[in-house]
Amino acid sequence: MTANPTGTSLWIRQFHPAPDATTRLVCLPHAGGSASYYFPVSKALAPGVDVLAIQYPGRQDRRNEECVGTIGELADALVPELLPYTDKPLALFGHSMGATLGFEVALRLEQKGVNPVALFASGRRAPSAHRDESVHLRDDDGLIAEMQALSGTDSQVLGDEELLRMVLPAIRSDYKAAETYRYTPGPPLAAPIHVHVGDNDPKATVDEARKWSEHTSGGFEMHTYSGGHFYLNNEAPRVIASISQTLSALRP
């Protein structure tokens, strides 16, 4: 089931390789996000944790690749890329869309006999807490307005028309994947789920986030912070400390 990582995957970025780490953390970006969003996380956790930041198709150095259309297709494509890295205990962290993707990746890994040690779900309602959303159907101005309202995109990007034209297709595709996702009822994860959410998140209320407890048989914790959808921008040190403490408890 496992193999030695080759380091050549287009999907995986290791900003601070930690070969002596006893655990790995896979970091999955939000809609429109990229692997570089997790550079500070990788720096903070190294060398104790080997951080794998995921780069989706259609952005940055993969901008010439076609975006993946659904969460399920994204998970199906990513799992084979992760299997070579399962020679050590593996945890998953995802923010917003990345949390939903992390859940689907964890399900697929468990089906293959690989049991993640934890799923950290940030800024996202539970898979079963469905909302009808259609931001991906808006025109470019409407999509930009949504990003500005959530404060999830660098203001320099929003003010650069040429750069915006480059990234909007990937952002729209990600929004479509997140908004058209439908949970298929099934057995809960064996992995414990640790939820992190802002108390004023328009995309995930505290009650919607608490429903993640229904998707695991392995234990549940929830951490609430002051802030909105991108509470992480201000609370990253506390979230990273919580992740580090959780993973440290798993080390032999």
Tab-separated table of C-alpha atoms in Angstrom:
chain	number	residue	atom	x	y	z
A	1	MET	CA	0.000	0.000	0.000
A	2	THR	CA	2.912	2.343	0.599
A	3	ALA	CA	6.015	3.320	-1.298
A	4	ASN	CA	8.858	5.789	-1.031
A	5	PRO	CA	7.812	9.318	-2.020
A	6	THR	CA	9.381	10.420	-5.293
A	7	GLY	CA	9.054	14.169	-4.749
A	8	THR	CA	7.939	14.632	-8.359
A	9	SER	CA	4.178	14.926	-7.874
A	10	LEU	CA	2.545	17.989	-9.428
A	11	TRP	CA	0.025	17.872	-6.594
A	12	ILE	CA	2.330	18.027	-3.599
A	13	ARG	CA	4.589	20.817	-2.308
A	14	GLN	CA	7.013	20.254	0.556
A	15	PHE	CA	8.225	23.720	1.479
A	16	HIS	CA	10.149	22.486	4.518
A	17	PRO	CA	10.933	18.776	4.076
A	18	ALA	CA	11.094	17.002	7.410
A	19	PRO	CA	12.387	13.476	6.793
A	20	ASP	CA	12.744	12.746	10.507
A	21	ALA	CA	9.194	13.776	11.381
A	22	THR	CA	7.000	11.035	12.790
A	23	THR	CA	3.752	12.380	11.298
A	24	ARG	CA	2.622	14.034	8.058
A	25	LEU	CA	-0.027	16.704	7.598
A	26	VAL	CA	-1.746	17.141	4.243
A	27	CYS	CA	-3.013	20.718	3.797
A	28	LEU	CA	-5.881	21.298	1.354
A	29	PRO	CA	-6.609	24.853	0.128
A	30	HIS	CA	-9.897	26.725	0.029
A	31	ALA	CA	-11.740	27.615	-3.188
A	32	GLY	CA	-9.372	29.655	-5.329
A	33	GLY	CA	-6.491	28.902	-2.976
A	34	SER	CA	-3.104	27.390	-3.699
A	35	ALA	CA	-0.408	25.411	-1.945
A	36	SER	CA	1.513	28.585	-1.046
A	37	TYR	CA	-1.260	29.559	1.395
A	38	TYR	CA	0.165	26.898	3.706
A	39	PHE	CA	3.810	28.004	3.562
A	40	PRO	CA	3.568	29.609	7.050
A	41	VAL	CA	1.946	26.443	8.419
A	42	SER	CA	4.742	24.314	7.018
A	43	LYS	CA	7.372	26.631	8.465
A	44	ALA	CA	5.735	26.655	11.896
A	45	LEU	CA	5.346	22.871	12.164
A	46	ALA	CA	8.705	21.798	10.731
A	47	PRO	CA	10.701	19.774	11.553
A	48	GLY	CA	8.321	17.981	13.927
A	49	VAL	CA	5.645	17.497	11.264
A	50	ASP	CA	6.189	16.855	7.555
A	51	VAL	CA	3.690	19.189	5.838
A	52	LEU	CA	2.405	18.361	2.356
A	53	ALA	CA	0.654	21.349	0.771
A	54	ILE	CA	-1.633	20.405	-2.106
A	55	GLN	CA	-1.613	22.269	-5.408
A	56	TYR	CA	-4.837	21.865	-7.374
A	57	PRO	CA	-4.780	22.017	-11.193
A	58	GLY	CA	-5.565	25.338	-12.853
A	59	ARG	CA	-3.500	27.738	-10.717
A	60	GLN	CA	0.031	29.077	-10.295
A	61	ASP	CA	2.488	26.614	-11.864
A	62	ARG	CA	-0.452	24.386	-12.882
A	63	ARG	CA	-2.500	27.179	-14.449
A	64	ASN	CA	-2.347	25.622	-17.918
A	65	GLU	CA	-4.027	22.434	-16.673
A	66	GLU	CA	-7.774	21.982	-16.737
A	67	CYS	CA	-9.476	22.426	-13.372
A	68	VAL	CA	-11.098	19.387	-11.800
A	69	GLY	CA	-14.886	19.705	-11.938
A	70	THR	CA	-16.159	18.093	-8.730
A	71	ILE	CA	-15.041	17.323	-5.192
A	72	GLY	CA	-15.375	13.615	-5.917
A	73	GLU	CA	-13.168	13.812	-9.003
A	74	LEU	CA	-10.649	15.892	-7.099
A	75	ALA	CA	-10.513	13.305	-4.296
A	76	ASP	CA	-10.226	10.440	-6.794
A	77	ALA	CA	-7.272	12.151	-8.473
A	78	LEU	CA	-5.514	13.121	-5.238
A	79	VAL	CA	-5.655	9.841	-3.320
A	80	PRO	CA	-3.198	7.974	-5.597
A	81	GLU	CA	-0.791	10.899	-5.207
A	82	LEU	CA	-0.949	10.564	-1.415
A	83	LEU	CA	-0.562	6.799	-1.140
A	84	PRO	CA	3.248	6.929	-1.447
A	85	TYR	CA	3.275	9.197	1.608
A	86	THR	CA	1.312	6.870	3.880
A	87	ASP	CA	4.401	5.155	5.273
A	88	LYS	CA	3.988	7.508	8.252
A	89	PRO	CA	0.846	8.470	10.203
A	90	LEU	CA	-1.077	10.905	8.026
A	91	ALA	CA	-3.457	13.690	9.079
A	92	LEU	CA	-5.496	16.031	6.885
A	93	PHE	CA	-6.214	19.742	7.281
A	94	GLY	CA	-8.594	21.562	4.976
A	95	HIS	CA	-10.068	25.040	5.043
A	96	SER	CA	-13.486	25.744	3.512
A	97	MET	CA	-13.734	23.660	0.327
A	98	GLY	CA	-10.533	21.961	1.444
A	99	ALA	CA	-12.327	20.585	4.519
A	100	THR	CA	-14.958	18.892	2.379
A	101	LEU	CA	-12.242	17.541	0.116
A	102	GLY	CA	-10.319	16.312	3.156
A	103	PHE	CA	-13.386	14.393	4.290
A	104	GLU	CA	-13.774	12.696	0.901
A	105	VAL	CA	-10.054	11.925	0.724
A	106	ALA	CA	-10.160	10.417	4.220
A	107	LEU	CA	-13.105	8.219	3.235
A	108	ARG	CA	-11.218	6.922	0.209
A	109	LEU	CA	-8.035	6.309	2.179
A	110	GLU	CA	-9.931	4.316	4.792
A	111	GLN	CA	-11.559	2.261	2.053
A	112	LYS	CA	-8.040	1.386	0.884
A	113	GLY	CA	-6.971	0.336	4.360
A	114	VAL	CA	-5.088	3.545	5.163
A	115	ASN	CA	-6.446	5.180	8.313
A	116	PRO	CA	-5.707	8.905	8.721
A	117	VAL	CA	-4.966	9.777	12.318
A	118	ALA	CA	-7.056	12.975	12.228
A	119	LEU	CA	-9.117	15.254	10.025
A	120	PHE	CA	-8.914	18.962	10.830
A	121	ALA	CA	-11.920	20.698	9.250
A	122	SER	CA	-11.728	24.487	9.196
A	123	GLY	CA	-14.291	27.078	8.179
A	124	ARG	CA	-16.735	24.603	6.690
A	125	ARG	CA	-20.117	23.228	7.618
A	126	ALA	CA	-20.476	19.451	7.896
A	127	PRO	CA	-20.921	17.458	4.676
A	128	SER	CA	-24.530	16.685	5.624
A	129	ALA	CA	-25.356	20.359	6.347
A	130	HIS	CA	-26.342	21.261	2.801
A	131	ARG	CA	-27.078	24.746	1.497
A	132	ASP	CA	-28.304	25.752	-1.945
A	133	GLU	CA	-25.630	28.151	-3.242
A	134	SER	CA	-24.913	29.492	-6.715
A	135	VAL	CA	-22.024	31.940	-6.454
A	136	HIS	CA	-20.291	30.096	-9.303
A	137	LEU	CA	-23.128	31.194	-11.631
A	138	ARG	CA	-22.547	34.911	-11.010
A	139	ASP	CA	-20.715	37.124	-13.480
A	140	ASP	CA	-17.122	38.110	-12.809
A	141	ASP	CA	-18.107	41.186	-10.796
A	142	GLY	CA	-20.395	39.087	-8.616
A	143	LEU	CA	-17.675	36.528	-7.996
A	144	ILE	CA	-15.174	39.237	-7.091
A	145	ALA	CA	-17.714	40.816	-4.733
A	146	GLU	CA	-18.091	37.478	-2.952
A	147	MET	CA	-14.350	37.146	-2.477
A	148	GLN	CA	-14.108	40.696	-1.164
A	149	ALA	CA	-16.945	40.053	1.285
A	150	LEU	CA	-15.184	36.967	2.647
A	151	SER	CA	-11.766	38.676	2.753
A	152	GLY	CA	-10.191	35.519	1.402
A	153	THR	CA	-8.184	36.918	-1.487
A	154	ASP	CA	-5.149	39.179	-1.307
A	155	SER	CA	-6.186	42.775	-1.994
A	156	GLN	CA	-3.296	43.058	-4.447
A	157	VAL	CA	-4.859	40.268	-6.508
A	158	LEU	CA	-8.300	41.895	-6.444
A	159	GLY	CA	-6.762	45.170	-7.625
A	160	ASP	CA	-4.771	43.653	-10.484
A	161	GLU	CA	-7.063	43.146	-13.492
A	162	GLU	CA	-4.573	41.028	-15.440
A	163	LEU	CA	-3.927	38.752	-12.486
A	164	LEU	CA	-7.655	38.492	-11.784
A	165	ARG	CA	-8.302	37.284	-15.322
A	166	MET	CA	-5.770	34.539	-14.724
A	167	VAL	CA	-7.205	33.302	-11.438
A	168	LEU	CA	-10.971	33.778	-11.892
A	169	PRO	CA	-11.478	30.586	-13.945
A	170	ALA	CA	-9.912	28.481	-11.175
A	171	ILE	CA	-11.898	30.305	-8.494
A	172	ARG	CA	-15.155	29.813	-10.393
A	173	SER	CA	-14.392	26.120	-10.934
A	174	ASP	CA	-13.640	25.641	-7.236
A	175	TYR	CA	-16.845	27.397	-6.212
A	176	LYS	CA	-18.786	25.153	-8.570
A	177	ALA	CA	-17.154	22.039	-7.111
A	178	ALA	CA	-17.915	23.153	-3.545
A	179	GLU	CA	-21.467	24.298	-4.251
A	180	THR	CA	-22.520	21.253	-6.275
A	181	TYR	CA	-21.120	18.798	-3.710
A	182	ARG	CA	-23.695	16.439	-2.266
A	183	TYR	CA	-22.922	14.164	0.655
A	184	THR	CA	-23.647	10.489	0.065
A	185	PRO	CA	-24.753	8.889	3.359
A	186	GLY	CA	-22.487	6.095	4.509
A	187	PRO	CA	-20.401	4.826	7.420
A	188	PRO	CA	-18.671	7.549	9.461
A	189	LEU	CA	-14.949	8.077	9.419
A	190	ALA	CA	-12.864	6.101	11.894
A	191	ALA	CA	-10.559	9.119	12.116
A	192	PRO	CA	-11.320	11.713	14.796
A	193	ILE	CA	-12.516	15.077	13.487
A	194	HIS	CA	-11.263	18.367	14.920
A	195	VAL	CA	-13.325	21.357	13.784
A	196	HIS	CA	-12.095	24.968	13.760
A	197	VAL	CA	-14.563	27.715	12.880
A	198	GLY	CA	-15.115	31.451	13.214
A	199	ASP	CA	-18.098	32.522	15.316
A	200	ASN	CA	-19.281	34.932	12.605
A	201	ASP	CA	-18.706	32.816	9.506
A	202	PRO	CA	-21.426	33.430	6.877
A	203	LYS	CA	-20.494	30.158	5.180
A	204	ALA	CA	-20.614	27.932	8.259
A	205	THR	CA	-22.566	28.630	11.403
A	206	VAL	CA	-21.412	27.112	14.667
A	207	ASP	CA	-24.377	24.728	14.588
A	208	GLU	CA	-23.592	23.654	11.021
A	209	ALA	CA	-19.961	23.079	11.981
A	210	ARG	CA	-20.963	21.040	15.030
A	211	LYS	CA	-22.713	18.557	12.737
A	212	TRP	CA	-19.267	17.237	11.783
A	213	SER	CA	-19.638	15.142	14.939
A	214	GLU	CA	-22.118	12.970	13.020
A	215	HIS	CA	-19.415	11.983	10.530
A	216	THR	CA	-16.923	10.248	12.810
A	217	SER	CA	-16.823	7.325	15.190
A	218	GLY	CA	-13.335	8.231	16.334
A	219	GLY	CA	-13.915	11.282	18.505
A	220	PHE	CA	-14.837	14.913	17.966
A	221	GLU	CA	-13.507	18.277	19.108
A	222	MET	CA	-14.609	21.761	18.150
A	223	HIS	CA	-12.740	25.036	18.504
A	224	THR	CA	-14.467	28.383	17.963
A	225	TYR	CA	-12.651	31.637	17.243
A	226	SER	CA	-13.620	35.262	16.898
A	227	GLY	CA	-13.950	36.048	13.212
A	228	GLY	CA	-15.566	35.239	9.910
A	229	HIS	CA	-14.852	32.811	7.111
A	230	PHE	CA	-11.147	33.619	7.075
A	231	TYR	CA	-10.710	33.800	10.834
A	232	LEU	CA	-7.449	31.966	10.065
A	233	ASN	CA	-5.836	35.183	8.898
A	234	ASN	CA	-5.779	36.393	12.516
A	235	GLU	CA	-5.921	33.122	14.430
A	236	ALA	CA	-3.339	31.041	12.574
A	237	PRO	CA	-0.930	30.783	15.546
A	238	ARG	CA	-3.659	29.363	17.807
A	239	VAL	CA	-4.878	26.931	15.159
A	240	ILE	CA	-1.349	25.755	14.399
A	241	ALA	CA	-0.660	25.295	18.117
A	242	SER	CA	-3.815	23.197	18.460
A	243	ILE	CA	-2.846	21.023	15.485
A	244	SER	CA	0.673	20.606	16.835
A	245	GLN	CA	-0.629	19.562	20.245
A	246	THR	CA	-3.013	17.027	18.720
A	247	LEU	CA	-0.338	15.490	16.497
A	248	SER	CA	2.230	15.474	19.309
A	249	ALA	CA	-0.111	13.311	21.370
A	250	LEU	CA	-0.076	10.747	18.547
A	251	ARG	CA	3.695	10.411	18.374
A	252	PRO	CA	5.192	7.208	19.729
